[in-house]
């Protein structure tokens, strides 16, 4: 058996799967100089689109790995989603206004998944500590006291190989081997439906199709329309129980289903495929040195466009924790909080997506949706709020704990995330930090905590809006703890020193 990595050259982390989630984690760890082995069974990125939407928080993750600007040319803004009854009346309006506040990026973007994955993969070439091996399929892992031996087949040569690593993160998708090896079952949130997903490329302009995503809440044939980037348009159409998947991708049937919107004179079919949309969350995201992220840990119906987004949040959360543990700055138990924090957060998104699915299927817009109001025209409108993390690595008491902070612009025009980088950050009222003892400044410097005070107007505005004098923020930009006086500030800083 090939020993591709001797114990002298063992990697800190093996990432199994180079989908968008694995590629993002590899960029996060590579940027920190962590040695990473990525094993991917396919020869190239999956060439057909799946995800078409991500949000401002995910754009901040791409910003954190220096790839937001490289992605911008491939993105289009998304203006929102409307749910229509069979007569075409709006029964629910989810408009996505596009201010670049509060997160420093637009609220919602459309993209073509192969282009995104290409940018993420090219980004990996910047990090000498990241090795990518394609056509390598992992089939076993053996946990040892101080590491893990991964066994995989090089599909190009048929050779069986092994590598020694510190931690394994399974970003290996919905049928995750690592999830099964962890021994995790899945919590079932009740939604399992077959949908036909059709991507078409327009041959001639069809502005009447519109920019806004549409949910056709027709009990006979629920369907979704999404405007993609460029000439791409997506339809997702429910299949009935007596419609076999294999027959429904036949082009004649596909065109028959599309006939209420387009004909072969308007567009070419890029692909059609049947997906079963699930709503499940893994019961265990960690066992010892094995962890999972992305679709390996959860699956959602796509009605909120949050499946991949949730995976990006997973690795933003897990990434800084792995870096801190591997550098000896935190104990290994910090990794237990990964699931505690992420599970309830992703569950909230999946439950809302399932409710959206219920509306599309039954037109029951008055199912208990959170954060709704009626417009002047009596249309039901919804705001989708970002959930809070479950409680784990937080300090003190405040309803801000576990919330994503905004991204203020600093007085010199820089964005907060660019200034802070992958570090902790203290946002603090100027009078409080000026009156603090010199020892506090030393502790902040020793722990490499960036301190930004309220002389940056937008920092001061934000502190006043959340009602605290100081907020300590983690590298993933979620609130760790708050303080309102000198004694609390000193205790807050001590909690990470
Ligand atoms: C129709 C549809 C629409 C969607 N729309 C959206 C949307 O608008 N917004 C959104 O955020 N999400 C959306 N999603 C969800 C999104 O596509 C997925 O959440 C995302 O692609 C998952 O990424 P991942 O990296 O976790 O897994 P994957 O992309 O599945 O990658 C897993 C990788 O692991 C590799 N692998 C697996 N096993 C092994 C092994 N044993 N050894 C080596 N390699 C292995 C696989 O080859 C694969 O490359 C949609 C999904 C579908 C199907």
Tab-separated table of N, CA and C in Angstrom, residues 9-15 29-30 32-38 128-131 164-167 326:
chain	number	residue	atom	x	y	z
A	9	UNK	N	5.626	14.014	7.355
A	9	UNK	CA	5.030	15.037	6.502
A	9	UNK	C	3.507	15.006	6.599
A	10	UNK	N	3.007	14.561	7.750
A	10	UNK	CA	1.565	14.392	7.811
A	10	UNK	C	0.858	15.752	7.701
A	11	UNK	N	-0.351	15.728	7.139
A	11	UNK	CA	-1.120	16.966	6.970
A	11	UNK	C	-1.938	17.242	8.216
A	12	UNK	N	-2.180	18.518	8.459
A	12	UNK	CA	-3.044	18.883	9.586
A	12	UNK	C	-4.481	18.437	9.344
A	13	UNK	N	-4.969	18.683	8.134
A	13	UNK	CA	-6.390	18.436	7.852
A	13	UNK	C	-6.534	17.772	6.486
A	14	UNK	N	-7.379	16.736	6.411
A	14	UNK	CA	-7.799	16.202	5.102
A	14	UNK	C	-9.231	16.640	4.872
A	15	UNK	N	-9.478	17.191	3.687
A	15	UNK	CA	-10.853	17.549	3.299
A	15	UNK	C	-11.278	16.523	2.257
A	29	UNK	N	-8.361	27.422	5.297
A	29	UNK	CA	-7.231	26.811	6.008
A	29	UNK	C	-5.911	27.139	5.308
A	30	UNK	N	-5.927	27.135	3.980
A	30	UNK	CA	-4.699	27.436	3.221
A	30	UNK	C	-4.214	28.852	3.485
A	32	UNK	N	-4.418	30.413	6.143
A	32	UNK	CA	-3.784	30.442	7.472
A	32	UNK	C	-2.506	29.608	7.506
A	33	UNK	N	-2.129	29.023	6.384
A	33	UNK	CA	-0.887	28.243	6.330
A	33	UNK	C	-1.027	26.838	6.888
A	34	UNK	N	-2.267	26.392	7.123
A	34	UNK	CA	-2.499	25.025	7.629
A	34	UNK	C	-2.255	24.039	6.479
A	35	UNK	N	-1.579	22.920	6.767
A	35	UNK	CA	-1.339	21.961	5.676
A	35	UNK	C	-2.599	21.120	5.459
A	36	UNK	N	-3.016	21.054	4.194
A	36	UNK	CA	-4.311	20.455	3.852
A	36	UNK	C	-4.124	19.489	2.685
A	37	UNK	N	-4.737	18.319	2.796
A	37	UNK	CA	-4.816	17.388	1.667
A	37	UNK	C	-6.288	17.301	1.280
A	38	UNK	N	-6.601	17.670	0.015
A	38	UNK	CA	-7.980	17.567	-0.458
A	38	UNK	C	-8.071	16.353	-1.376
A	128	UNK	N	0.470	27.397	-0.916
A	128	UNK	CA	1.396	26.266	-1.077
A	128	UNK	C	1.134	25.126	-0.106
A	129	UNK	N	0.421	25.389	0.993
A	129	UNK	CA	0.203	24.313	1.974
A	129	UNK	C	-0.997	23.433	1.619
A	130	UNK	N	-1.677	23.739	0.494
A	130	UNK	CA	-2.854	22.944	0.114
A	130	UNK	C	-2.512	22.042	-1.076
A	131	UNK	N	-2.690	20.731	-0.899
A	131	UNK	CA	-2.480	19.784	-2.004
A	131	UNK	C	-3.827	19.196	-2.401
A	164	UNK	N	-1.622	10.087	6.570
A	164	UNK	CA	-1.809	10.403	7.999
A	164	UNK	C	-2.177	11.868	8.126
A	165	UNK	N	-3.246	12.136	8.832
A	165	UNK	CA	-3.691	13.524	8.986
A	165	UNK	C	-4.140	13.754	10.430
A	166	UNK	N	-4.257	15.049	10.797
A	166	UNK	CA	-4.693	15.389	12.148
A	166	UNK	C	-6.207	15.302	12.291
A	167	UNK	N	-6.923	15.938	11.367
A	167	UNK	CA	-8.393	15.944	11.376
A	167	UNK	C	-8.893	15.645	9.971
A	326	UNK	N	-5.406	23.847	16.049
A	326	UNK	CA	-4.143	23.348	15.480
A	326	UNK	C	-2.962	24.223	15.905
